Amino acid sequence: TQYSFKEVFGTLVAQKELFDVVAKPLVEDLIHGKNGLLFTYGVTGSGKTHTMTGSPGDGGLLPRCLDMIFNSIGPFQAKRFVFKLDEKNGVDVQCEVDALLERQKRDAMPVPKTPSGKRQIDPEFADMINVQDHCKVEEVDEENVYSVFVSYIEIYNNYIYDLLEESPFDTIKPKWNNCNTPVRNGDFIPPQSKILREGQNHKMYVTGCTEVEVKSTEEAFEVFWRGQKKRRIANTQLNRESSRSHSVFIIKLAQAPLDADGDNVLQEKEHTTLSQLSLVDLAGSERTNRTKAEGNRLREAGNINQSLMTLRTCIEVLRENQMYGTNKMVPYRDSKLTHLFKNYFDGEGKVRMIVCVNPKAEDYEESLQVMRFAEMTQEVEVARPVDKPLCGLTPGQRFRNQAFREELSRKLEMRGGPINRETEEQSDSEMLLQSFPPLPSCELLDINDDQTLPKLIEALEKRQKLKQMLSEKFAKNVLSFKTMLQELESSIVSKENYIQGKLSEKEKIIAGQKMELERLEKKTKTLEYKIEILEKTATIYEEDKRNLQQELESKSQKLQRQASDKRRLEARLQGMVVETTMKWEKECERRVAAKQLEMQNKLWVKDEKLKQLKAIVTEPKTEKPERPSRERDREKPVQRSVSPSPVSNAPPVRLRHRRSRSAGERWVDHKPPSNLPTETVMQPHVPHAITVAAASEKALAKCDKYMLTHQELASDGEIETKLIKGDVFKTRGGGQAVQFTEIETLKQESPTGRKRRSSPSDPSPPEDAADSEWTDVETRCSVAVEMRAGSTLGPGYQHHAQPK
């Protein structure tokens, strides 16, 4: 898998090289009045905090940015409280008197002051800010004065907290931390969450956030380190000091020009500029199945992943709006992180992202997601506003004023005037009061006191003499100063004449250059017009190309859908044809089998009738037909009619054969519980039988024969018992099946009933006895019994009656 980025750094890259490529352009834009955003992105434990903060002896991006800012604006910084931030994300310029009062109030406060350059640096972070590069911005507007303000916030569980806020500790009411244990005296107490608002020029800011004015790199980094100690970190399975929040260190640079004399700062707001650089250390994305997070850690991980997902969604919507010309709403408000930096994504500043990747194999899948998102962010381009000039005053006021003061000091030194800077700063009244002798006590306690008034008169006379001497000295100094001013004025006039000549020459050169500029501007406008026409033409062609591509894609998708529908329809029709063919084949086989069975039954019935008719015709009429007794029927083998062959789709069964009754056959004697006991002498008895109330596969598997005892009510009201016998065999599927072979009937009759027609001892048979006998034979032989699957008497029992 390959991903493309503007710059790729190895694992051994120095912090200075990374700073020169990534952060240095943002610091230059900050001093030139532009905004910037720099944030580190990656999975947990990939080195984001190390990249931003650094390590002892090798400072990261944040201390190097601070060092470059103060190296560039060091000699041009304003005094404290000249610039004052308001509550609406703006800045005001105070006069010298108000600034002096603010400084006096600050000096009178008992709270510890912020560190100055003379104060010893905390050794905990001294090595981090000891940067020896002395990097600075070359083009700094020397006519402006600057002030730096820093603030430090964190976004924890989608709430904003001020890390520089001083929380007073209540010694009476105990505090409790997240572990439900009392907080010791001096431990950190989380501050109240802050509100995000939209200020001047629709820029987002945090209300009530502590903003500290700093004058050196050491002072600024000490403020950062104080907030860093309050940041929420925790120990997880993947990182011993895992950041549980997004931290934002904001550097604001206020600048305003000096007046025409180069002494005071202009207080007009249109001349004041406030630029901002935000350094963001994002918390790492993590998977809970790897970190094994629980409780608060699990909730923190969910909020971190949710805010990072919102950031990704905003970038994707911006990219979609840019590439396809849509106007979808970007969901900035879904997270405090994206809502805070909404202005940067809308084009109010430059945005840089550092992607930190851990080469561990366990982080491979998450690192791919990070790099895929980072590569996509490069495709987002936002139009930035036109830069406005910081100030329109004539440059050089500060240096001219400084040169004048140096020249005046040199002249006074040559004339014997005051050269001490501290003496110059003192007012004339203070000098006069310090040179006068002190006045004695003027209190008169006694009427006869003759010493107080003479002493007072003597002191006043001395003061008068000193005053006259100072007046004469002042007059002499005034005369010398006037002569010096006259000499200076004459030299200035001569220099002005020389400068006027030079200026006339320069003006001629400028006029020629203006004409050349006008010609080039006309040419530029012509080229811009041509470029605009070409851009419009290219836009039209691109739109046509995009429309044609979309149309081609839609048609190709339509063709694919039609082809897939056609294949599905062919498969469905083929399946229907196969199914219909099999269905009709089975139906034809069934009808043929039924027709064959019907024809066989008809032939059998006709054969039987023919046999009976032949017997009637061949026998003599004088002899009465005599029905053979049951004993002779048993002795003589009875010719049975051939049963119709089973249907071809019936399961194959083994051939039925007679076995000797003395063989060791086992029977299943199936006696339903609904049968009634009969008090007859002859009872069915089967040796080696397993008597069951309901047929089961387990019982059938142990036996060779099956017998079902069935009772029903005969026509004369007596109970008729039928013994239905069959053979047990195994099926192909591994089960048991029964093929019925014969039926025995046990019937009990009353002696008072009618006699049997077949008894030969009846002396006086009725006249229709012969007809009855033949009718009884026809009746008995007109019914065939065949065992078929699905009959009511069990497997394979079915009636075939003679058609009438």
mmCIF file of C-alpha atoms in Angstrom, residues 47-167:
data_model
loop_
_atom_site.group_PDB
_atom_site.id
_atom_site.type_symbol
_atom_site.label_atom_id
_atom_site.label_comp_id
_atom_site.label_asym_id
_atom_site.label_seq_id
_atom_site.Cartn_x
_atom_site.Cartn_y
_atom_site.Cartn_z
ATOM 1 C CA GLY A 47 4.963 10.273 19.417
ATOM 2 C CA LYS A 48 2.597 13.238 18.999
ATOM 3 C CA THR A 49 3.341 14.860 22.375
ATOM 4 C CA HIS A 50 7.088 14.283 21.907
ATOM 5 C CA THR A 51 6.942 15.999 18.508
ATOM 6 C CA MET A 52 5.118 19.005 19.960
ATOM 7 C CA THR A 53 6.969 19.390 23.293
ATOM 8 C CA GLY A 54 10.325 17.689 22.737
ATOM 9 C CA SER A 55 12.682 16.160 25.241
ATOM 10 C CA PRO A 56 15.473 17.498 27.529
ATOM 11 C CA GLY A 57 18.284 18.772 25.345
ATOM 12 C CA ASP A 58 16.165 18.734 22.175
ATOM 13 C CA GLY A 59 13.127 21.024 22.271
ATOM 14 C CA GLY A 60 10.088 20.288 20.129
ATOM 15 C CA LEU A 61 8.032 22.491 17.854
ATOM 16 C CA LEU A 62 6.384 24.537 20.622
ATOM 17 C CA PRO A 63 9.548 25.883 22.354
ATOM 18 C CA ARG A 64 11.162 26.539 18.982
ATOM 19 C CA CYS A 65 8.151 28.567 17.834
ATOM 20 C CA LEU A 66 8.299 30.664 21.021
ATOM 21 C CA ASP A 67 12.053 31.177 20.643
ATOM 22 C CA MET A 68 11.704 32.321 17.025
ATOM 23 C CA ILE A 69 8.914 34.767 17.917
ATOM 24 C CA PHE A 70 10.864 36.504 20.707
ATOM 25 C CA ASN A 71 14.112 36.485 18.689
ATOM 26 C CA SER A 72 12.261 38.374 15.947
ATOM 27 C CA ILE A 73 10.291 40.949 17.976
ATOM 28 C CA GLY A 74 12.623 41.257 20.990
ATOM 29 C CA PRO A 75 13.741 44.898 20.503
ATOM 30 C CA PHE A 76 10.274 45.996 19.341
ATOM 31 C CA GLN A 77 8.149 44.774 22.254
ATOM 32 C CA ALA A 78 5.749 47.169 23.915
ATOM 33 C CA LYS A 79 5.618 47.667 27.641
ATOM 34 C CA ARG A 80 3.252 45.526 29.664
ATOM 35 C CA PHE A 81 -0.443 46.389 29.539
ATOM 36 C CA VAL A 82 -0.090 48.698 26.512
ATOM 37 C CA PHE A 83 -2.097 46.054 24.658
ATOM 38 C CA LYS A 84 -5.110 44.682 26.520
ATOM 39 C CA LEU A 85 -7.300 41.821 25.250
ATOM 40 C CA ASP A 86 -11.036 42.369 25.568
ATOM 41 C CA GLU A 87 -13.704 39.744 26.259
ATOM 42 C CA LYS A 88 -14.776 39.487 22.607
ATOM 43 C CA ASN A 89 -11.569 38.114 21.108
ATOM 44 C CA GLY A 90 -10.315 41.607 20.266
ATOM 45 C CA VAL A 91 -7.487 43.859 21.456
ATOM 46 C CA ASP A 92 -7.383 47.455 22.727
ATOM 47 C CA VAL A 93 -4.439 49.871 22.935
ATOM 48 C CA GLN A 94 -4.131 51.773 26.241
ATOM 49 C CA CYS A 95 -2.355 55.033 26.788
ATOM 50 C CA GLU A 96 0.868 55.185 28.794
ATOM 51 C CA VAL A 97 -0.945 56.401 31.929
ATOM 52 C CA ASP A 98 -3.444 53.499 31.961
ATOM 53 C CA ALA A 99 -0.665 51.023 31.248
ATOM 54 C CA LEU A 100 1.406 52.472 34.133
ATOM 55 C CA LEU A 101 -1.549 52.147 36.514
ATOM 56 C CA GLU A 102 -2.038 48.531 35.442
ATOM 57 C CA ARG A 103 1.629 47.772 36.084
ATOM 58 C CA GLN A 104 1.456 49.385 39.531
ATOM 59 C CA LYS A 105 -1.607 47.299 40.417
ATOM 60 C CA ARG A 106 0.194 44.184 39.277
ATOM 61 C CA ASP A 107 3.297 45.023 41.320
ATOM 62 C CA ALA A 108 1.127 45.629 44.404
ATOM 63 C CA MET A 109 -0.616 42.230 44.172
ATOM 64 C CA PRO A 110 0.697 39.547 46.581
ATOM 65 C CA VAL A 111 0.492 36.775 43.978
ATOM 66 C CA PRO A 112 3.796 35.565 42.510
ATOM 67 C CA LYS A 113 4.799 37.373 39.361
ATOM 68 C CA THR A 114 5.441 35.719 36.046
ATOM 69 C CA PRO A 115 9.111 34.950 35.485
ATOM 70 C CA SER A 116 11.378 37.535 33.945
ATOM 71 C CA GLY A 117 14.657 37.199 32.140
ATOM 72 C CA LYS A 118 16.664 37.797 35.338
ATOM 73 C CA ARG A 119 14.892 35.019 37.231
ATOM 74 C CA GLN A 120 16.463 31.587 37.338
ATOM 75 C CA ILE A 121 14.822 29.094 34.949
ATOM 76 C CA ASP A 122 13.159 25.971 36.321
ATOM 77 C CA PRO A 123 15.645 23.113 35.736
ATOM 78 C CA GLU A 124 12.726 20.777 34.913
ATOM 79 C CA PHE A 125 12.333 22.322 31.465
ATOM 80 C CA ALA A 126 15.496 24.435 31.132
ATOM 81 C CA ASP A 127 17.039 22.030 28.616
ATOM 82 C CA MET A 128 13.933 22.087 26.405
ATOM 83 C CA ILE A 129 14.053 25.846 25.732
ATOM 84 C CA ASN A 130 17.819 26.110 25.491
ATOM 85 C CA VAL A 131 17.722 26.427 21.700
ATOM 86 C CA GLN A 132 21.057 27.513 20.214
ATOM 87 C CA ASP A 133 19.802 28.165 16.676
ATOM 88 C CA HIS A 134 18.661 31.785 17.289
ATOM 89 C CA CYS A 135 16.234 31.514 14.404
ATOM 90 C CA LYS A 136 14.371 34.733 13.565
ATOM 91 C CA VAL A 137 12.175 36.291 10.904
ATOM 92 C CA GLU A 138 14.115 38.530 8.555
ATOM 93 C CA GLU A 139 11.356 40.900 7.419
ATOM 94 C CA VAL A 140 9.925 42.406 10.624
ATOM 95 C CA ASP A 141 8.080 45.712 10.495
ATOM 96 C CA GLU A 142 10.275 47.878 12.725
ATOM 97 C CA GLU A 143 7.692 50.666 12.909
ATOM 98 C CA ASN A 144 5.345 48.494 14.977
ATOM 99 C CA VAL A 145 5.378 47.432 18.594
ATOM 100 C CA TYR A 146 4.416 43.905 19.589
ATOM 101 C CA SER A 147 2.989 42.008 22.540
ATOM 102 C CA VAL A 148 2.580 38.247 22.978
ATOM 103 C CA PHE A 149 -0.317 36.605 24.853
ATOM 104 C CA VAL A 150 -0.543 32.857 25.525
ATOM 105 C CA SER A 151 -3.384 30.631 26.707
ATOM 106 C CA TYR A 152 -3.630 26.882 27.241
ATOM 107 C CA ILE A 153 -6.861 24.849 27.103
ATOM 108 C CA GLU A 154 -7.821 21.178 26.797
ATOM 109 C CA ILE A 155 -10.882 19.445 25.311
ATOM 110 C CA TYR A 156 -11.778 16.554 27.631
ATOM 111 C CA ASN A 157 -14.924 14.456 27.014
ATOM 112 C CA ASN A 158 -16.096 17.186 24.601
ATOM 113 C CA TYR A 159 -15.821 19.863 27.328
ATOM 114 C CA ILE A 160 -13.350 22.774 27.270
ATOM 115 C CA TYR A 161 -11.220 23.429 30.380
ATOM 116 C CA ASP A 162 -8.729 26.226 31.095
ATOM 117 C CA LEU A 163 -5.393 24.744 32.195
ATOM 118 C CA LEU A 164 -4.085 28.131 33.402
ATOM 119 C CA GLU A 165 -7.013 28.865 35.686
ATOM 120 C CA GLU A 166 -6.064 29.108 39.363
ATOM 121 C CA SER A 167 -8.600 27.022 41.325
#
